[in-house]
Structure formats: structure tokens, C-alpha cells
mmCIF file of C-alpha atoms and ligand atoms in Angstrom:
data_model
loop_
_atom_site.group_PDB
_atom_site.id
_atom_site.type_symbol
_atom_site.label_atom_id
_atom_site.label_comp_id
_atom_site.label_asym_id
_atom_site.label_seq_id
_atom_site.Cartn_x
_atom_site.Cartn_y
_atom_site.Cartn_z
ATOM 1 C CA MET A 442 82.773 14.600 187.471
ATOM 2 C CA ALA A 443 80.132 16.612 185.659
ATOM 3 C CA LEU A 444 79.354 20.324 185.695
ATOM 4 C CA ILE A 445 75.622 20.831 186.141
ATOM 5 C CA VAL A 446 73.561 24.017 185.942
ATOM 6 C CA GLN A 447 70.237 23.749 187.770
ATOM 7 C CA LYS A 448 67.539 26.404 187.679
ATOM 8 C CA TYR A 449 64.776 26.583 190.265
ATOM 9 C CA GLY A 450 61.734 28.756 189.498
ATOM 10 C CA GLY A 451 59.639 30.863 191.842
ATOM 11 C CA THR A 452 57.360 28.055 193.055
ATOM 12 C CA SER A 453 60.320 25.749 193.703
ATOM 13 C CA VAL A 454 61.760 28.355 196.088
ATOM 14 C CA GLY A 455 58.353 29.658 197.202
ATOM 15 C CA ASN A 456 58.961 29.256 200.955
ATOM 16 C CA THR A 457 61.783 28.249 203.292
ATOM 17 C CA ASP A 458 60.750 24.576 203.315
ATOM 18 C CA ARG A 459 60.985 24.507 199.547
ATOM 19 C CA ILE A 460 64.353 26.261 199.688
ATOM 20 C CA LYS A 461 65.591 23.605 202.143
ATOM 21 C CA ASN A 462 64.305 21.005 199.712
ATOM 22 C CA VAL A 463 66.309 22.620 196.900
ATOM 23 C CA ALA A 464 69.388 22.549 199.107
ATOM 24 C CA ARG A 465 68.885 18.826 199.777
ATOM 25 C CA ARG A 466 68.547 18.109 196.075
ATOM 26 C CA VAL A 467 71.643 20.115 195.224
ATOM 27 C CA GLY A 468 73.446 18.269 198.010
ATOM 28 C CA GLU A 469 72.622 14.909 196.388
ATOM 29 C CA PHE A 470 74.216 15.908 193.100
ATOM 30 C CA ARG A 471 77.230 17.280 194.879
ATOM 31 C CA ALA A 472 77.605 14.047 196.837
ATOM 32 C CA ARG A 473 78.016 12.269 193.485
ATOM 33 C CA GLY A 474 81.039 14.458 192.932
ATOM 34 C CA ASP A 475 79.405 16.864 190.490
ATOM 35 C CA GLN A 476 80.060 20.578 190.395
ATOM 36 C CA VAL A 477 76.762 22.431 190.705
ATOM 37 C CA VAL A 478 75.770 25.943 189.679
ATOM 38 C CA VAL A 479 72.306 26.884 190.908
ATOM 39 C CA VAL A 480 70.239 29.656 189.305
ATOM 40 C CA VAL A 481 67.188 30.811 191.249
ATOM 41 C CA SER A 482 64.181 33.047 190.612
ATOM 42 C CA ALA A 483 62.574 35.305 193.148
ATOM 43 C CA MET A 484 60.189 33.492 195.527
ATOM 44 C CA SER A 485 56.800 33.202 193.804
ATOM 45 C CA GLY A 486 54.794 36.407 193.981
ATOM 46 C CA VAL A 487 57.765 38.559 195.006
ATOM 47 C CA THR A 488 58.413 40.154 191.595
ATOM 48 C CA ASP A 489 54.697 40.870 191.128
ATOM 49 C CA GLY A 490 54.556 42.326 194.642
ATOM 50 C CA LEU A 491 57.450 44.686 193.924
ATOM 51 C CA ILE A 492 55.850 45.826 190.666
ATOM 52 C CA LYS A 493 52.623 46.494 192.555
ATOM 53 C CA LEU A 494 54.441 48.621 195.127
ATOM 54 C CA SER A 495 55.918 50.795 192.407
ATOM 55 C CA LYS A 496 52.519 51.190 190.738
ATOM 56 C CA GLU A 497 51.089 52.434 194.024
ATOM 57 C CA ILE A 498 53.420 55.383 193.605
ATOM 58 C CA THR A 499 53.171 56.043 189.866
ATOM 59 C CA ALA A 500 51.842 54.384 186.720
ATOM 60 C CA LEU A 501 55.090 54.859 184.817
ATOM 61 C CA PRO A 502 58.096 54.346 187.092
ATOM 62 C CA SER A 503 61.614 54.826 185.709
ATOM 63 C CA GLU A 504 62.828 51.640 184.081
ATOM 64 C CA ARG A 505 66.280 51.955 185.600
ATOM 65 C CA GLU A 506 64.755 52.084 189.081
ATOM 66 C CA MET A 507 62.461 49.141 188.265
ATOM 67 C CA ASP A 508 65.553 47.064 187.513
ATOM 68 C CA MET A 509 67.115 48.198 190.766
ATOM 69 C CA LEU A 510 63.923 47.182 192.575
ATOM 70 C CA LEU A 511 63.187 43.866 190.853
ATOM 71 C CA ALA A 512 66.765 42.631 191.125
ATOM 72 C CA THR A 513 66.291 42.501 194.902
ATOM 73 C CA GLY A 514 63.789 39.635 194.557
ATOM 74 C CA GLU A 515 66.366 37.184 193.238
ATOM 75 C CA GLN A 516 68.961 38.549 195.648
ATOM 76 C CA GLN A 517 66.854 37.360 198.597
ATOM 77 C CA THR A 518 66.609 33.861 197.191
ATOM 78 C CA ILE A 519 70.303 33.385 196.424
ATOM 79 C CA ALA A 520 71.247 34.284 199.989
ATOM 80 C CA LEU A 521 68.549 32.066 201.521
ATOM 81 C CA THR A 522 69.595 29.167 199.289
ATOM 82 C CA ALA A 523 73.246 29.590 200.300
ATOM 83 C CA ILE A 524 72.207 29.691 203.961
ATOM 84 C CA ALA A 525 70.165 26.485 203.474
ATOM 85 C CA LEU A 526 73.195 24.745 201.926
ATOM 86 C CA HIS A 527 75.433 25.909 204.780
ATOM 87 C CA ALA A 528 72.928 24.433 207.207
ATOM 88 C CA LEU A 529 73.555 21.067 205.534
ATOM 89 C CA GLY A 530 77.305 21.554 205.854
ATOM 90 C CA ILE A 531 77.771 22.239 202.148
ATOM 91 C CA PRO A 532 80.079 25.103 201.140
ATOM 92 C CA ALA A 533 78.164 27.546 198.959
ATOM 93 C CA VAL A 534 78.557 31.128 197.758
ATOM 94 C CA SER A 535 75.827 33.325 196.279
ATOM 95 C CA LEU A 536 76.517 35.773 193.453
ATOM 96 C CA THR A 537 74.425 38.516 191.880
ATOM 97 C CA GLY A 538 74.189 38.451 188.085
ATOM 98 C CA ALA A 539 76.839 41.175 187.952
ATOM 99 C CA GLN A 540 79.202 39.240 190.229
ATOM 100 C CA ALA A 541 78.715 36.156 188.060
ATOM 101 C CA GLY A 542 80.007 38.142 185.077
ATOM 102 C CA ILE A 543 76.718 38.467 183.186
ATOM 103 C CA VAL A 544 77.064 41.545 180.977
ATOM 104 C CA THR A 545 74.034 42.924 179.122
ATOM 105 C CA ASP A 546 73.102 45.820 176.895
ATOM 106 C CA GLY A 547 71.551 48.876 178.545
ATOM 107 C CA VAL A 548 67.883 48.285 177.685
ATOM 108 C CA HIS A 549 66.400 48.393 181.164
ATOM 109 C CA THR A 550 63.654 45.818 182.025
ATOM 110 C CA LYS A 551 64.367 43.750 178.895
ATOM 111 C CA ALA A 552 68.129 43.704 178.530
ATOM 112 C CA LYS A 553 69.884 41.220 176.251
ATOM 113 C CA ILE A 554 72.889 39.250 177.460
ATOM 114 C CA GLN A 555 75.991 40.335 175.544
ATOM 115 C CA ASN A 556 78.583 38.123 177.137
ATOM 116 C CA ILE A 557 79.372 36.140 180.244
ATOM 117 C CA SER A 558 82.822 36.003 181.839
ATOM 118 C CA PRO A 559 82.511 33.002 184.122
ATOM 119 C CA ARG A 560 85.967 33.374 185.759
ATOM 120 C CA GLU A 561 84.612 33.980 189.249
ATOM 121 C CA VAL A 562 82.099 31.126 188.962
ATOM 122 C CA HIS A 563 84.866 28.745 187.875
ATOM 123 C CA ARG A 564 87.173 29.898 190.661
ATOM 124 C CA LEU A 565 84.513 29.323 193.334
ATOM 125 C CA LEU A 566 83.599 25.918 191.865
ATOM 126 C CA ASP A 567 87.235 24.885 191.821
ATOM 127 C CA ASP A 568 87.455 25.811 195.508
ATOM 128 C CA GLY A 569 84.717 23.246 196.182
ATOM 129 C CA ASN A 570 81.694 25.538 196.445
ATOM 130 C CA VAL A 571 78.198 25.256 195.110
ATOM 131 C CA VAL A 572 77.725 28.557 193.277
ATOM 132 C CA ILE A 573 74.297 30.167 193.446
ATOM 133 C CA VAL A 574 73.556 32.821 190.837
ATOM 134 C CA ALA A 575 70.682 35.296 190.840
ATOM 135 C CA GLY A 576 68.532 34.715 187.773
ATOM 136 C CA PHE A 577 66.947 37.422 185.614
ATOM 137 C CA GLN A 578 69.661 40.042 186.158
ATOM 138 C CA GLY A 579 72.957 41.324 184.843
ATOM 139 C CA ARG A 580 74.917 44.518 184.529
ATOM 140 C CA THR A 581 75.944 46.801 181.697
ATOM 141 C CA GLU A 582 79.583 47.538 180.787
ATOM 142 C CA GLU A 583 79.122 50.720 182.852
ATOM 143 C CA GLY A 584 77.995 48.755 185.896
ATOM 144 C CA GLU A 585 74.264 49.541 185.777
ATOM 145 C CA ILE A 586 71.969 46.783 187.084
ATOM 146 C CA THR A 587 69.625 45.381 184.403
ATOM 147 C CA THR A 588 66.936 42.695 184.208
ATOM 148 C CA LEU A 589 66.201 40.327 181.332
ATOM 149 C CA GLY A 590 62.401 40.468 180.982
ATOM 150 C CA ARG A 591 59.778 38.470 182.890
ATOM 151 C CA GLY A 592 60.666 34.824 183.302
ATOM 152 C CA GLY A 593 64.296 35.735 182.608
ATOM 153 C CA SER A 594 65.841 33.298 185.090
ATOM 154 C CA ASP A 595 65.434 30.588 182.459
ATOM 155 C CA LEU A 596 67.656 32.641 180.184
ATOM 156 C CA THR A 597 70.260 33.092 182.913
ATOM 157 C CA ALA A 598 70.458 29.322 183.361
ATOM 158 C CA ILE A 599 70.676 28.490 179.655
ATOM 159 C CA ALA A 600 73.238 31.224 178.988
ATOM 160 C CA LEU A 601 75.362 30.183 181.953
ATOM 161 C CA ALA A 602 75.227 26.561 180.827
ATOM 162 C CA ALA A 603 76.507 27.674 177.416
ATOM 163 C CA ALA A 604 79.245 29.906 178.853
ATOM 164 C CA LEU A 605 80.410 27.276 181.343
ATOM 165 C CA LYS A 606 80.138 24.491 178.738
ATOM 166 C CA ALA A 607 78.097 22.583 181.308
ATOM 167 C CA ASP A 608 77.499 18.860 180.848
ATOM 168 C CA LEU A 609 73.871 19.176 181.859
ATOM 169 C CA CYS A 610 71.298 21.941 182.288
ATOM 170 C CA GLN A 611 68.189 21.213 184.315
ATOM 171 C CA ILE A 612 65.200 23.544 184.593
ATOM 172 C CA PHE A 613 63.310 22.618 187.762
ATOM 173 C CA THR A 614 59.736 23.846 187.838
ATOM 174 C CA ASP A 615 56.328 22.944 189.266
ATOM 175 C CA VAL A 616 55.328 20.621 186.403
ATOM 176 C CA ASP A 617 56.816 17.252 185.460
ATOM 177 C CA GLY A 618 57.925 18.375 182.014
ATOM 178 C CA VAL A 619 56.424 19.274 178.656
ATOM 179 C CA TYR A 620 53.038 17.636 178.028
ATOM 180 C CA THR A 621 51.115 16.735 174.867
ATOM 181 C CA ALA A 622 48.458 19.173 176.151
ATOM 182 C CA ASP A 623 47.576 20.996 179.354
ATOM 183 C CA PRO A 624 46.603 18.120 181.708
ATOM 184 C CA ARG A 625 44.005 20.375 183.327
ATOM 185 C CA ILE A 626 42.172 20.404 179.989
ATOM 186 C CA VAL A 627 43.062 16.917 178.732
ATOM 187 C CA PRO A 628 43.340 14.424 181.613
ATOM 188 C CA SER A 629 44.918 11.824 179.287
ATOM 189 C CA ALA A 630 47.734 14.192 178.241
ATOM 190 C CA ARG A 631 51.167 12.556 178.407
ATOM 191 C CA LYS A 632 54.547 13.863 179.440
ATOM 192 C CA LEU A 633 56.936 13.909 176.495
ATOM 193 C CA ASP A 634 60.345 12.256 176.867
ATOM 194 C CA GLU A 635 61.826 14.625 174.339
ATOM 195 C CA VAL A 636 60.809 17.601 172.276
ATOM 196 C CA ALA A 637 62.639 19.613 169.595
ATOM 197 C CA TYR A 638 63.593 23.249 170.241
ATOM 198 C CA ASP A 639 61.319 24.370 167.396
ATOM 199 C CA GLU A 640 58.377 22.412 168.742
ATOM 200 C CA LEU A 641 58.777 23.893 172.205
ATOM 201 C CA LEU A 642 59.063 27.360 170.645
ATOM 202 C CA GLU A 643 55.819 26.890 168.745
ATOM 203 C CA LEU A 644 54.051 25.376 171.751
ATOM 204 C CA ALA A 645 55.238 28.172 174.042
ATOM 205 C CA GLY A 646 54.329 30.794 171.436
ATOM 206 C CA ALA A 647 50.920 29.160 171.191
ATOM 207 C CA GLY A 648 50.071 29.575 174.842
ATOM 208 C CA ALA A 649 51.714 26.587 176.554
ATOM 209 C CA LYS A 650 53.782 28.522 179.027
ATOM 210 C CA VAL A 651 56.554 26.175 180.023
ATOM 211 C CA MET A 652 59.547 28.423 179.600
ATOM 212 C CA GLN A 653 60.502 31.911 178.554
ATOM 213 C CA LEU A 654 60.587 31.987 174.726
ATOM 214 C CA ARG A 655 63.851 33.868 174.511
ATOM 215 C CA SER A 656 65.624 31.285 176.597
ATOM 216 C CA VAL A 657 64.529 28.482 174.244
ATOM 217 C CA GLU A 658 65.696 30.531 171.241
ATOM 218 C CA PHE A 659 69.022 31.040 172.977
ATOM 219 C CA ALA A 660 69.335 27.321 173.751
ATOM 220 C CA LYS A 661 68.642 26.486 170.119
ATOM 221 C CA LYS A 662 71.184 28.991 168.855
ATOM 222 C CA PHE A 663 73.937 27.691 171.126
ATOM 223 C CA GLY A 664 72.871 24.040 171.108
ATOM 224 C CA VAL A 665 72.286 23.845 174.859
ATOM 225 C CA ILE A 666 70.458 20.588 175.575
ATOM 226 C CA PHE A 667 68.312 20.923 178.690
ATOM 227 C CA GLU A 668 65.817 19.024 180.780
ATOM 228 C CA VAL A 669 62.545 20.451 182.122
ATOM 229 C CA ARG A 670 61.533 18.608 185.293
ATOM 230 C CA SER A 671 59.752 18.936 188.610
ATOM 231 C CA SER A 672 61.441 20.051 191.817
ATOM 232 C CA LEU A 673 58.680 18.378 193.816
ATOM 233 C CA ASN A 674 59.418 14.752 192.842
ATOM 234 C CA ASP A 675 62.166 12.612 191.302
ATOM 235 C CA ASN A 676 60.484 11.789 187.990
ATOM 236 C CA PRO A 677 62.601 12.245 184.881
ATOM 237 C CA GLY A 678 61.481 15.263 182.870
ATOM 238 C CA THR A 679 61.454 16.232 179.199
ATOM 239 C CA ILE A 680 64.698 16.622 177.242
ATOM 240 C CA VAL A 681 64.718 19.598 174.876
ATOM 241 C CA LYS A 682 67.180 19.313 172.019
ATOM 242 C CA GLU A 683 67.863 19.621 168.316
ATOM 243 C CA GLU A 684 65.423 17.732 166.116
ATOM 244 C CA THR A 685 66.389 14.155 165.252
ATOM 245 C CA ARG A 686 65.113 12.048 162.368
ATOM 246 C CA SER A 687 63.023 9.762 164.526
ATOM 247 C CA MET A 688 61.107 12.749 165.882
ATOM 248 C CA GLU A 689 59.455 13.078 162.481
ATOM 249 C CA ASP A 690 57.760 9.688 162.871
ATOM 250 C CA VAL A 691 55.254 11.312 165.188
ATOM 251 C CA VAL A 692 52.847 13.564 163.290
ATOM 252 C CA ILE A 693 51.808 15.826 166.152
ATOM 253 C CA ARG A 694 53.780 16.438 169.344
ATOM 254 C CA GLY A 695 51.223 18.570 171.138
ATOM 255 C CA VAL A 696 48.035 20.632 171.149
ATOM 256 C CA SER A 697 47.776 24.025 172.817
ATOM 257 C CA LEU A 698 45.205 26.689 173.581
ATOM 258 C CA ASP A 699 46.046 30.385 173.773
ATOM 259 C CA LYS A 700 43.339 32.347 175.580
ATOM 260 C CA ASN A 701 45.372 35.512 175.637
ATOM 261 C CA GLN A 702 44.602 36.804 172.138
ATOM 262 C CA ALA A 703 42.085 39.370 170.971
ATOM 263 C CA LYS A 704 40.873 40.059 167.439
ATOM 264 C CA LEU A 705 40.472 43.394 165.671
ATOM 265 C CA THR A 706 38.723 43.832 162.337
ATOM 266 C CA VAL A 707 39.185 46.973 160.264
ATOM 267 C CA ILE A 708 36.179 47.329 157.972
ATOM 268 C CA GLY A 709 36.402 48.865 154.517
ATOM 269 C CA VAL A 710 40.120 49.408 153.987
ATOM 270 C CA PRO A 711 40.574 50.887 150.466
ATOM 271 C CA ASP A 712 42.010 48.123 148.289
ATOM 272 C CA GLN A 713 45.129 49.975 147.230
ATOM 273 C CA PRO A 714 48.842 49.272 147.653
ATOM 274 C CA GLY A 715 50.367 50.564 150.883
ATOM 275 C CA ARG A 716 47.269 50.665 153.103
ATOM 276 C CA ALA A 717 47.995 47.443 154.981
ATOM 277 C CA ALA A 718 51.646 48.430 155.141
ATOM 278 C CA LYS A 719 50.722 51.643 156.914
ATOM 279 C CA ILE A 720 48.452 49.919 159.431
ATOM 280 C CA PHE A 721 50.952 47.253 160.433
ATOM 281 C CA ARG A 722 53.917 49.642 160.388
ATOM 282 C CA ARG A 723 52.113 51.886 162.870
ATOM 283 C CA LEU A 724 51.201 48.918 165.092
ATOM 284 C CA GLY A 725 54.823 47.787 164.987
ATOM 285 C CA ASP A 726 56.025 51.259 165.926
ATOM 286 C CA GLY A 727 53.737 50.995 168.936
ATOM 287 C CA ALA A 728 55.511 47.739 169.946
ATOM 288 C CA ILE A 729 52.261 45.829 169.416
ATOM 289 C CA ASN A 730 52.855 42.220 168.512
ATOM 290 C CA VAL A 731 50.530 41.055 165.719
ATOM 291 C CA ASP A 732 50.051 37.306 165.391
ATOM 292 C CA MET A 733 47.510 36.216 162.754
ATOM 293 C CA ILE A 734 46.300 38.345 159.831
ATOM 294 C CA VAL A 735 43.450 37.675 157.412
ATOM 295 C CA GLN A 736 42.298 39.930 154.566
ATOM 296 C CA SER A 737 38.887 39.407 152.979
ATOM 297 C CA ALA A 738 38.311 39.376 149.236
ATOM 298 C CA SER A 739 37.853 42.791 147.678
ATOM 299 C CA HIS A 740 34.271 44.056 147.778
ATOM 300 C CA GLY A 741 32.314 47.250 147.047
ATOM 301 C CA GLY A 742 31.477 49.400 144.044
ATOM 302 C CA SER A 743 33.635 52.055 142.402
ATOM 303 C CA VAL A 744 36.049 52.190 145.357
ATOM 304 C CA ARG A 745 37.029 48.590 146.095
ATOM 305 C CA ALA A 746 37.662 47.800 149.746
ATOM 306 C CA THR A 747 38.625 44.857 151.971
ATOM 307 C CA ASP A 748 38.264 43.969 155.633
ATOM 308 C CA ILE A 749 41.433 43.156 157.521
ATOM 309 C CA SER A 750 41.300 41.084 160.712
ATOM 310 C CA PHE A 751 44.259 40.427 162.957
ATOM 311 C CA THR A 752 45.027 39.241 166.471
ATOM 312 C CA VAL A 753 47.130 40.839 169.211
ATOM 313 C CA ASP A 754 47.941 39.942 172.806
ATOM 314 C CA LYS A 755 44.881 40.791 174.897
ATOM 315 C CA PRO A 756 46.655 43.407 177.041
ATOM 316 C CA ASP A 757 47.548 45.287 173.820
ATOM 317 C CA LEU A 758 43.966 45.491 172.545
ATOM 318 C CA LEU A 759 43.235 49.025 173.732
ATOM 319 C CA LYS A 760 46.582 50.285 172.512
ATOM 320 C CA ALA A 761 45.986 48.711 169.087
ATOM 321 C CA ARG A 762 42.520 50.231 168.884
ATOM 322 C CA LYS A 763 43.937 53.654 169.660
ATOM 323 C CA VAL A 764 46.586 53.324 166.932
ATOM 324 C CA LEU A 765 43.847 52.426 164.438
ATOM 325 C CA GLU A 766 41.587 55.316 165.472
ATOM 326 C CA GLU A 767 44.486 57.688 164.864
ATOM 327 C CA LEU A 768 44.976 56.231 161.376
ATOM 328 C CA ARG A 769 41.338 56.255 160.339
ATOM 329 C CA GLY A 770 41.343 59.691 158.692
ATOM 330 C CA GLU A 771 44.605 59.093 156.907
ATOM 331 C CA ILE A 772 43.608 55.724 155.424
ATOM 332 C CA GLY A 773 39.869 56.217 155.193
ATOM 333 C CA PHE A 774 38.464 52.946 156.494
ATOM 334 C CA GLY A 775 35.108 52.428 158.178
ATOM 335 C CA GLU A 776 34.733 51.095 161.681
ATOM 336 C CA VAL A 777 36.991 48.959 163.874
ATOM 337 C CA GLN A 778 35.454 45.917 165.550
ATOM 338 C CA THR A 779 37.066 44.107 168.460
ATOM 339 C CA ASP A 780 36.498 40.652 169.895
ATOM 340 C CA GLU A 781 38.033 39.408 173.138
ATOM 341 C CA GLY A 782 36.130 36.131 173.127
ATOM 342 C CA ILE A 783 38.508 34.194 170.909
ATOM 343 C CA GLY A 784 40.873 31.305 171.493
ATOM 344 C CA LYS A 785 43.771 30.160 169.356
ATOM 345 C CA VAL A 786 44.126 26.395 169.110
ATOM 346 C CA SER A 787 47.330 25.001 167.630
ATOM 347 C CA ILE A 788 48.697 21.609 166.743
ATOM 348 C CA VAL A 789 52.489 21.366 166.618
ATOM 349 C CA GLY A 790 54.940 18.745 165.392
ATOM 350 C CA VAL A 791 58.020 18.423 163.182
ATOM 351 C CA GLY A 792 56.313 15.349 161.702
ATOM 352 C CA MET A 793 54.100 17.700 159.674
ATOM 353 C CA ARG A 794 57.016 18.192 157.330
ATOM 354 C CA SER A 795 56.790 14.604 156.119
ATOM 355 C CA HIS A 796 53.095 13.796 156.635
ATOM 356 C CA THR A 797 50.345 15.133 154.397
ATOM 357 C CA GLY A 798 46.691 15.745 155.124
ATOM 358 C CA VAL A 799 47.262 17.112 158.621
ATOM 359 C CA ALA A 800 45.342 20.359 158.063
ATOM 360 C CA GLY A 801 42.434 18.500 156.464
ATOM 361 C CA LYS A 802 42.196 16.134 159.399
ATOM 362 C CA MET A 803 42.341 19.027 161.882
ATOM 363 C CA PHE A 804 39.513 20.902 160.168
ATOM 364 C CA GLU A 805 37.415 17.735 159.918
ATOM 365 C CA VAL A 806 37.776 17.102 163.631
ATOM 366 C CA LEU A 807 36.639 20.648 164.376
ATOM 367 C CA ALA A 808 33.742 20.344 161.926
ATOM 368 C CA THR A 809 32.573 17.144 163.597
ATOM 369 C CA GLU A 810 32.434 19.067 166.864
ATOM 370 C CA ALA A 811 30.484 21.860 165.101
ATOM 371 C CA ILE A 812 33.273 24.333 165.842
ATOM 372 C CA ASN A 813 33.514 27.216 163.411
ATOM 373 C CA ILE A 814 36.984 28.382 162.285
ATOM 374 C CA GLY A 815 37.475 32.147 162.185
ATOM 375 C CA MET A 816 41.102 32.430 161.109
ATOM 376 C CA ILE A 817 43.851 30.041 160.052
ATOM 377 C CA SER A 818 47.617 30.339 160.038
ATOM 378 C CA THR A 819 50.311 27.791 159.414
ATOM 379 C CA SER A 820 54.045 27.351 159.675
ATOM 380 C CA GLU A 821 56.114 24.371 158.606
ATOM 381 C CA ILE A 822 55.462 22.639 161.917
ATOM 382 C CA LYS A 823 52.292 24.289 163.250
ATOM 383 C CA ILE A 824 48.673 24.862 162.279
ATOM 384 C CA SER A 825 46.673 27.382 164.298
ATOM 385 C CA VAL A 826 43.020 28.310 164.133
ATOM 386 C CA VAL A 827 41.059 31.040 165.862
ATOM 387 C CA ILE A 828 37.733 29.876 167.243
ATOM 388 C CA ASP A 829 35.158 30.959 169.793
ATOM 389 C CA LEU A 830 36.832 30.978 173.218
ATOM 390 C CA ALA A 831 33.918 29.102 174.773
ATOM 391 C CA GLN A 832 34.729 26.133 172.517
ATOM 392 C CA GLY A 833 38.485 26.250 173.068
ATOM 393 C CA GLU A 834 38.806 23.431 175.578
ATOM 394 C CA LYS A 835 36.421 21.184 173.670
ATOM 395 C CA ALA A 836 38.531 21.731 170.538
ATOM 396 C CA VAL A 837 41.747 20.843 172.367
ATOM 397 C CA ARG A 838 40.229 17.629 173.740
ATOM 398 C CA ALA A 839 38.882 16.572 170.345
ATOM 399 C CA LEU A 840 42.173 17.282 168.558
ATOM 400 C CA HIS A 841 44.202 15.507 171.229
ATOM 401 C CA LYS A 842 41.980 12.446 170.900
ATOM 402 C CA ALA A 843 42.236 12.454 167.103
ATOM 403 C CA PHE A 844 45.995 12.963 166.836
ATOM 404 C CA LEU A 845 47.431 11.735 170.118
ATOM 405 C CA GLY A 846 44.937 9.166 171.333
HETATM 406 N N1 LIG B 2117 61.445 36.844 189.013
HETATM 407 C C1 LIG B 2117 61.328 37.128 187.611
HETATM 408 C C2 LIG B 2117 59.877 37.058 187.180
HETATM 409 O O1 LIG B 2117 59.006 36.788 187.984
HETATM 410 C C3 LIG B 2117 62.192 36.228 186.779
HETATM 411 C C4 LIG B 2117 61.812 34.766 186.805
HETATM 412 O O2 LIG B 2117 61.026 34.318 187.618
HETATM 413 O O3 LIG B 2117 62.343 34.021 185.968
HETATM 414 O O4 LIG B 2117 59.595 37.309 186.030
HETATM 415 MG MG1 MG B 2118 59.245 32.688 187.199
#
């Protein structure tokens, strides 16, 4: 008998037929004699709808009340899923995050899980129930309801799997697994049988939105092996786990395109120690996430100056611009230019550690396609370039062909 944690995302529970389908699937595992814990998201669109309602009242609602509000989305789904299991004659009990013993810090709307006391979950399982837990939510020591950040049901599932020492953790979603590239861009993209935590982290950070980043980091930290697979068919999915030696035989695991970045260029920053520090400190204080940074060679006459370009998430562009305008007098730079028409293309693979010439080949492929590179950044297992957004998909197709066939 195995203990399995299964997570179903918003699309997988998007209407009552889909919820009945989830119940059937859970029933099959249970019929094998497995114990099943089910984590569900809110039905697709529900969380967004609730946020919209609050915004109709005020632009800046209280974060505590937002948690109170958003937690209701998952609470609907756990009850409906339990009802669907009952209809199949399967004993099932739904639990809120708090009832499942998920304790978080008090940072409303992006709380971190501090610990999980799975006593109640174990007790209900031992009594023969399927246990259905609301994803994305927990409670503080003081009993306040919290949520874990958008997409947080993934984290609930991974953390529960760790706390329960589950034999298997399955993330059911609306895609068949992790692909070598977005199949909508590259029709010949292949589903991967396995991918390393670090590769998935880089791919997800580079725009391939398969799972919440924090949940993958958590899985890596606690060694939770999980499978990403579709709830709409029975195909095996992608196993996500610690890197193995044989994974290095493949140079590149995947190619991704991030269309959600914008570029800012600060012209004429005095070339003196501390100027860049001030700019990026202030952006950090504003909770603006900076991804790539490039500084030009020093230019100018008696007062040497440089241009500094960097990228931020598109929704943060205006905020970043405002921070810079406030700093202009203090630092004494010229103008600030912005560009929303950029795309970040990345190739990712642990094989880069043991293969040379990968960057050269990437740049050659782009050159052959007459694609100009604006910025470059690398990590041990990733090379990213910023290019013109209009050429993003062409770049992905060419790189996929060159590296992945
Ligand atoms: N319902 C939440 C959201 O839409 C959590 C989740 O789906 O994982 O972000
Ligand atoms: Mg979701």
C-alpha cells in the first residue's frame, strides 16, 4: 500500500464534470489499495474573479481580508470534490489548510509554510478516507488565515508530500508534462521523461510556466520527487528529481521564451563607485525583481560615464521608471529609456557543465537567422539572450532545431 499525494490545478477542477473525473481517477488509485491525499486549486478563473471583485471596491484592499476572500475559492473545490467522491461511494473528508495542520508565517498573500502537523490527515487516512486538502492556504500560530502566493497549491502538495513522507507526489495539470519547448511555438517539441529540479527551476524562471517556482525550490530542498502529468488523459508525465549522471549526456534539455520582460536603460551614469549600488538597492527596496544587467564601457570626456541596461518583469516597468526618476538628481544621470518589445530566449541543461562550445553554437544559430542579441546572461546550466520580441518565436524554433532536432 502506497501513500500518494495528488494535486489537481484549476483547469482540472474547472467544472463539475471535471471534478467528477477527478473523483473517478482518485477512486482508481484507492481501488488499488493506496491511501490518497488530494490537494485542489480553486476552479479556474475563481481566484481572478475574487480579486476583480475586491478591485471594484478599492485599488488597495487589506491583505488580511484578501486572504480571507481568496481562501474561499479552494474551499468550494474541496467540498465539491468530497461530494463527488461520496457520489461514487468512496469515503472522503475535506479539510481547509488550517485543519490539515499547515502553519505559516504571518505575511498575508505570500505566506511561507513554517511547519505541517499532519496528525489529522493521518487519522482520517487510517480510518479509510480519501483526504482532500485546500491548496494555497494555511494559518498562522495565532489562527489567522493566510495564502501562499499565486499558484500556491503546488506548494501545498509538495509540502504535504514531504510532511507525510508520501511514496509518490503527482501534479495533475492541463499539459502532459514538461516539454523541450512550448509545443504551440515548436510543433516538434517533445515531452521529457525526466528533468532535474535545477533545470525545471531555470525553465520556469525563463518563462515556461509549468509550476510555481517556490514549490520546485521546496521540492529540491526536501528531495520530494514528483510527476507532472495531465488530468485529461492517462499518459505518463515528466518525473522531476535530483540530477543524475546520465542527465549530463544531453547538452540541452529545453528552450524557452519569456515575453514578460521589459528593458530599461539609464544613460550617462557617472562612472564612480557606488552609483550602480544605489540604483539597484533602491529598486530592491521597491520589491522590483531585476533579471539581467549590462553596463556599457566607460565613455565621455572629463566626467566618465556609462550606460546601464537591465530587465524587469513587465508589470514592474512603471514602478521601476518612477524609482529611477526619483534618483536622477541624486546620481546625476541623463535620460531613462524603456523598451517593452523584448523577449528573453534561454537554453537550459545540466549537460552544459560538461560540454563546451554551447554559447558559441547558440550565437551562431541566432546569427544565421539574422537575429541581433541585445543582452546576454549565463548560469552554470543556462544561457539567456534578450532579442527583439518579434523574433522570439523564430529564435526558439531555430535553437530547438539546432540543439534538440
Ligand atoms: N487558486 C490560486 C491561484 O489561482 C492557487 C492555485 O491555483 O494554485 O493562484
Ligand atoms: Mg492555478
